[in-house]
CSV table of C-alpha atoms in Angstrom, one decimal:
chain,number,residue,atom,x,y,z
U,5,GLY,CA,2.8,-3.4,60.3
U,6,ASN,CA,3.7,-7.3,62.0
U,7,SER,CA,7.8,-7.6,61.6
U,8,VAL,CA,10.5,-9.6,64.3
U,9,THR,CA,13.7,-8.6,65.0
U,10,GLN,CA,16.0,-10.4,66.3
U,11,MET,CA,19.4,-10.4,67.3
U,12,GLU,CA,22.3,-10.5,64.7
U,13,GLY,CA,24.5,-12.5,64.6
U,14,PRO,CA,27.1,-14.4,63.5
U,15,VAL,CA,26.9,-15.7,67.6
U,16,THR,CA,30.6,-18.3,67.9
U,17,LEU,CA,30.2,-20.4,71.3
U,18,SER,CA,32.2,-23.6,72.2
U,19,GLU,CA,30.9,-26.8,72.6
U,20,GLU,CA,28.3,-27.6,75.4
U,21,ALA,CA,28.4,-23.7,76.0
U,22,PHE,CA,24.4,-21.7,76.8
U,23,LEU,CA,22.8,-20.6,73.1
U,24,THR,CA,20.8,-18.1,73.7
U,25,ILE,CA,19.4,-15.8,70.6
U,26,ASN,CA,17.1,-12.8,71.4
U,27,CYS,CA,13.4,-12.1,69.2
U,28,THR,CA,11.5,-10.3,69.3
U,29,TYR,CA,8.1,-8.9,67.8
U,30,THR,CA,5.6,-6.2,66.4
U,31,ALA,CA,2.0,-7.4,65.5
U,32,THR,CA,-1.9,-6.8,66.0
U,33,GLY,CA,-3.5,-9.3,67.3
U,34,TYR,CA,-2.5,-13.3,68.5
U,35,PRO,CA,0.2,-14.7,66.3
U,36,SER,CA,1.8,-18.3,66.2
U,37,LEU,CA,5.7,-18.0,66.9
U,38,PHE,CA,7.8,-20.1,66.2
U,39,TRP,CA,11.7,-21.1,65.0
U,40,TYR,CA,12.6,-22.4,61.6
U,41,VAL,CA,16.8,-23.7,61.3
U,42,GLN,CA,18.3,-23.4,57.9
U,43,TYR,CA,21.5,-25.5,57.8
U,44,PRO,CA,23.8,-25.4,55.0
U,45,GLY,CA,22.6,-25.7,51.6
U,46,GLU,CA,19.6,-26.7,52.7
U,47,GLY,CA,15.8,-25.4,53.3
U,48,LEU,CA,14.2,-24.2,56.3
U,49,GLN,CA,12.6,-26.7,58.5
U,50,LEU,CA,10.5,-25.6,61.7
U,51,LEU,CA,12.4,-26.3,65.1
U,52,LEU,CA,9.5,-25.6,67.7
U,53,LYS,CA,6.7,-23.3,67.5
U,54,ALA,CA,4.0,-22.2,70.6
U,55,THR,CA,0.5,-21.2,69.5
U,56,LYS,CA,-0.4,-19.0,72.4
U,57,ALA,CA,0.9,-16.6,75.4
U,58,ASP,CA,3.0,-18.5,77.4
U,59,ASP,CA,2.6,-21.8,75.9
U,60,LYS,CA,6.7,-22.7,75.8
U,61,GLY,CA,7.9,-24.8,72.6
U,62,SER,CA,10.6,-27.5,72.5
U,63,ASN,CA,12.4,-29.8,70.5
U,64,LYS,CA,16.1,-31.0,70.4
U,65,GLY,CA,16.7,-30.0,73.5
U,66,PHE,CA,15.5,-26.4,72.3
U,67,GLU,CA,13.4,-24.3,73.9
U,68,ALA,CA,11.1,-20.7,73.3
U,69,THR,CA,8.3,-19.1,75.5
U,70,TYR,CA,5.7,-16.8,74.3
U,71,ARG,CA,6.1,-13.9,76.5
U,72,LYS,CA,2.9,-12.2,76.1
U,73,GLU,CA,3.9,-9.5,78.5
U,74,THR,CA,7.2,-8.6,76.8
U,75,THR,CA,6.7,-9.8,73.4
U,76,SER,CA,9.1,-12.0,73.4
U,77,PHE,CA,10.6,-15.6,72.0
U,78,HIS,CA,13.7,-16.1,72.7
U,79,LEU,CA,15.5,-19.6,71.6
U,80,GLU,CA,17.4,-21.3,74.5
U,81,LYS,CA,19.7,-24.6,74.7
U,82,GLY,CA,21.2,-25.7,77.8
U,83,SER,CA,24.5,-27.3,75.9
U,84,VAL,CA,25.4,-26.8,72.0
U,85,GLN,CA,26.6,-29.0,69.6
U,86,VAL,CA,29.2,-28.1,66.6
U,87,SER,CA,25.6,-29.6,64.9
U,88,ASP,CA,23.9,-27.5,65.6
U,89,SER,CA,25.5,-24.9,63.5
U,90,ALA,CA,23.3,-23.7,61.1
U,91,VAL,CA,21.4,-19.8,60.4
U,92,TYR,CA,17.7,-19.9,62.7
U,93,PHE,CA,15.3,-17.7,62.3
U,94,CYS,CA,12.4,-16.2,64.3
U,95,ALA,CA,8.7,-16.0,62.4
U,96,LEU,CA,5.4,-15.0,63.7
U,97,TYR,CA,2.7,-15.8,61.5
U,98,GLY,CA,-1.7,-14.1,62.4
U,99,GLY,CA,-2.8,-11.5,63.8
U,100,ALA,CA,-3.7,-9.7,60.6
U,101,THR,CA,-1.3,-11.7,58.3
U,102,ASN,CA,-1.6,-14.5,56.7
U,103,LYS,CA,1.8,-15.3,55.9
U,104,LEU,CA,5.1,-15.9,57.9
U,105,ILE,CA,6.9,-12.9,58.7
U,106,PHE,CA,10.8,-13.4,59.0
U,107,GLY,CA,13.5,-12.5,60.9
U,108,THR,CA,16.7,-11.5,59.8
U,109,GLY,CA,18.1,-15.3,61.0
U,110,THR,CA,20.7,-15.5,63.2
U,111,LEU,CA,23.8,-17.3,62.5
U,112,LEU,CA,25.4,-19.9,64.8
U,113,ALA,CA,28.5,-21.2,64.5
U,114,VAL,CA,29.6,-23.8,67.3
U,115,GLN,CA,33.1,-24.7,67.8
U,116,PRO,CA,34.2,-27.9,68.9
H,16,ALA,CA,7.5,-39.4,55.2
H,17,ALA,CA,7.2,-37.6,51.4
H,18,GLY,CA,8.8,-34.2,52.0
H,19,VAL,CA,8.7,-30.5,48.8
H,20,ILE,CA,10.2,-31.6,45.5
H,21,GLN,CA,11.6,-28.8,43.8
H,22,SER,CA,12.9,-28.7,39.8
H,23,PRO,CA,15.2,-28.1,38.3
H,24,ARG,CA,18.1,-27.7,42.0
H,25,HIS,CA,20.2,-25.5,40.2
H,26,LEU,CA,19.6,-22.8,37.2
H,27,ILE,CA,21.6,-21.2,35.2
H,28,LYS,CA,20.7,-18.3,32.9
H,29,GLU,CA,21.6,-15.1,30.9
H,30,LYS,CA,20.2,-11.8,31.5
H,31,ARG,CA,16.8,-10.7,30.0
H,32,GLU,CA,15.6,-14.9,29.4
H,33,THR,CA,13.4,-16.8,31.3
H,34,ALA,CA,12.9,-19.2,33.7
H,35,THR,CA,10.1,-21.9,35.3
H,36,LEU,CA,10.3,-23.3,38.5
H,37,LYS,CA,8.9,-26.1,40.2
H,38,CYS,CA,6.9,-27.6,42.9
H,39,TYR,CA,5.6,-30.1,44.1
H,40,PRO,CA,4.4,-29.8,47.7
H,41,ILE,CA,3.5,-32.6,50.4
H,42,PRO,CA,-0.2,-34.4,49.2
H,43,ARG,CA,-2.7,-33.2,51.0
H,44,HIS,CA,-1.7,-30.0,51.5
H,45,ASP,CA,-3.4,-27.3,51.1
H,46,THR,CA,-1.5,-24.3,50.1
H,47,VAL,CA,1.5,-23.4,49.0
H,48,TYR,CA,3.7,-20.5,49.1
H,49,TRP,CA,6.6,-18.8,47.4
H,50,TYR,CA,10.1,-17.3,48.4
H,51,GLN,CA,12.9,-15.8,47.6
H,52,GLN,CA,15.6,-15.8,49.7
H,53,GLY,CA,18.8,-13.6,48.4
H,54,PRO,CA,22.6,-14.0,50.0
H,55,GLY,CA,22.6,-13.7,53.9
H,56,GLN,CA,18.5,-12.7,53.7
H,57,ASP,CA,16.2,-13.8,55.0
H,58,PRO,CA,13.1,-15.3,52.7
H,59,GLN,CA,11.0,-12.9,51.2
H,60,PHE,CA,7.2,-14.2,50.5
H,61,LEU,CA,6.4,-13.5,46.6
H,62,ILE,CA,2.8,-15.7,46.3
H,63,SER,CA,1.0,-18.2,47.7
H,64,PHE,CA,-1.7,-20.7,46.5
H,65,TYR,CA,-4.9,-22.1,48.7
H,66,GLU,CA,-6.4,-24.8,47.0
H,67,LYS,CA,-4.8,-24.0,43.6
H,68,MET,CA,-6.3,-19.8,43.7
H,69,GLN,CA,-3.7,-17.3,44.4
H,70,SER,CA,-4.7,-16.2,47.7
H,71,ASP,CA,-1.9,-13.8,48.7
H,72,LYS,CA,0.6,-11.8,47.0
H,73,GLY,CA,4.1,-10.2,48.7
H,74,SER,CA,7.1,-8.5,47.6
H,75,ILE,CA,6.6,-10.0,43.7
H,76,PRO,CA,8.2,-8.4,40.6
H,77,ASP,CA,5.2,-7.5,37.5
H,78,ARG,CA,7.5,-10.1,35.6
H,79,PHE,CA,7.0,-12.9,37.3
H,80,SER,CA,4.0,-15.0,37.7
H,81,ALA,CA,2.8,-18.4,39.1
H,82,GLN,CA,0.0,-20.6,39.3
H,83,GLN,CA,-1.1,-23.8,40.3
H,84,PHE,CA,-2.0,-26.7,38.4
H,85,SER,CA,-4.9,-29.4,39.0
H,86,ASP,CA,-2.0,-31.7,40.0
H,87,TYR,CA,-1.7,-29.4,42.8
H,88,HIS,CA,2.6,-28.9,41.6
H,89,SER,CA,2.7,-25.0,41.4
H,90,GLU,CA,5.8,-22.9,38.5
H,91,LEU,CA,6.9,-19.4,39.4
H,92,ASN,CA,7.7,-18.2,36.2
H,93,MET,CA,10.3,-15.7,35.5
H,94,SER,CA,10.9,-13.1,32.5
H,95,SER,CA,13.3,-10.6,32.0
H,96,LEU,CA,15.3,-12.2,34.5
H,97,GLU,CA,17.8,-9.4,36.3
H,98,LEU,CA,20.9,-9.9,37.9
H,99,GLY,CA,19.2,-8.9,41.0
H,100,ASP,CA,16.8,-12.0,40.8
H,101,SER,CA,20.4,-13.9,41.4
H,102,ALA,CA,19.2,-16.3,44.9
H,103,LEU,CA,17.7,-18.9,46.5
H,104,TYR,CA,13.7,-19.9,45.7
H,105,PHE,CA,11.7,-21.7,48.1
H,106,CYS,CA,8.0,-23.7,48.0
H,107,ALA,CA,6.7,-25.2,50.6
H,108,SER,CA,3.5,-26.4,51.6
H,109,ARG,CA,1.0,-26.2,54.6
H,110,PRO,CA,-1.4,-28.6,55.3
H,111,LEU,CA,-5.1,-27.8,55.9
H,112,GLY,CA,-5.2,-25.5,59.7
H,113,ARG,CA,-1.6,-25.5,60.7
H,114,GLY,CA,-1.1,-21.7,60.1
H,115,GLY,CA,2.7,-20.8,60.0
H,116,GLU,CA,3.8,-24.8,60.2
H,117,GLN,CA,4.9,-25.0,56.6
H,118,PHE,CA,7.1,-26.8,55.2
H,119,PHE,CA,10.2,-26.4,52.6
H,120,GLY,CA,11.4,-27.6,50.1
H,121,PRO,CA,15.2,-27.7,49.6
H,122,GLY,CA,15.3,-24.7,47.2
H,123,THR,CA,16.3,-23.9,43.6
H,124,ARG,CA,19.6,-21.8,43.2
H,125,LEU,CA,19.1,-18.8,40.4
H,126,THR,CA,22.2,-17.6,38.5
H,127,VAL,CA,21.5,-14.8,36.6
H,128,LEU,CA,25.0,-14.0,34.7
């Protein structure tokens, strides 16, 4: 079945460091891919999305490119801020399923 | 902009009691989803409704039931509560045709003592 695997956290970075959170997926068909972010005590918020191969999603300085050949959708940001501290979830939708399948989440802690 | 509303935000129950969680989706969103998130875990899909009809079912225990009403709000009913039901319960709604782009509510934190 469909699944998402993302790197385990926590990821601890200093402010202005480069961020990569790896995400790979297994799916039948052609799913859409998403990154959701969950700040402490809040619900999930859509951060960015890509609906087909080679699409790049971007928002708030974060980027991720839908790579079909490597079945990946890695999240990157060039310079993180303390306010980016949160849990990041990679997710897929579609293919053989019509529900969101989440990865296990990666906690990012950015220190000043 | 309107967001998904959930009530209550916090709920404390004893074992074997019942609980009802409510969700008010964003207006004109056609699909409502319920998720359960345990501590440090990813959200687990429970059930969804499309235009007031159950559209998909995930890992929802038989002790739980849900429905969507004519005004599109949804309720998750939980009976014979167990300690393991303690979790964050999220409702999400989705605009027509937007696939996995779901808008999440702030969640209800249920604690079963």
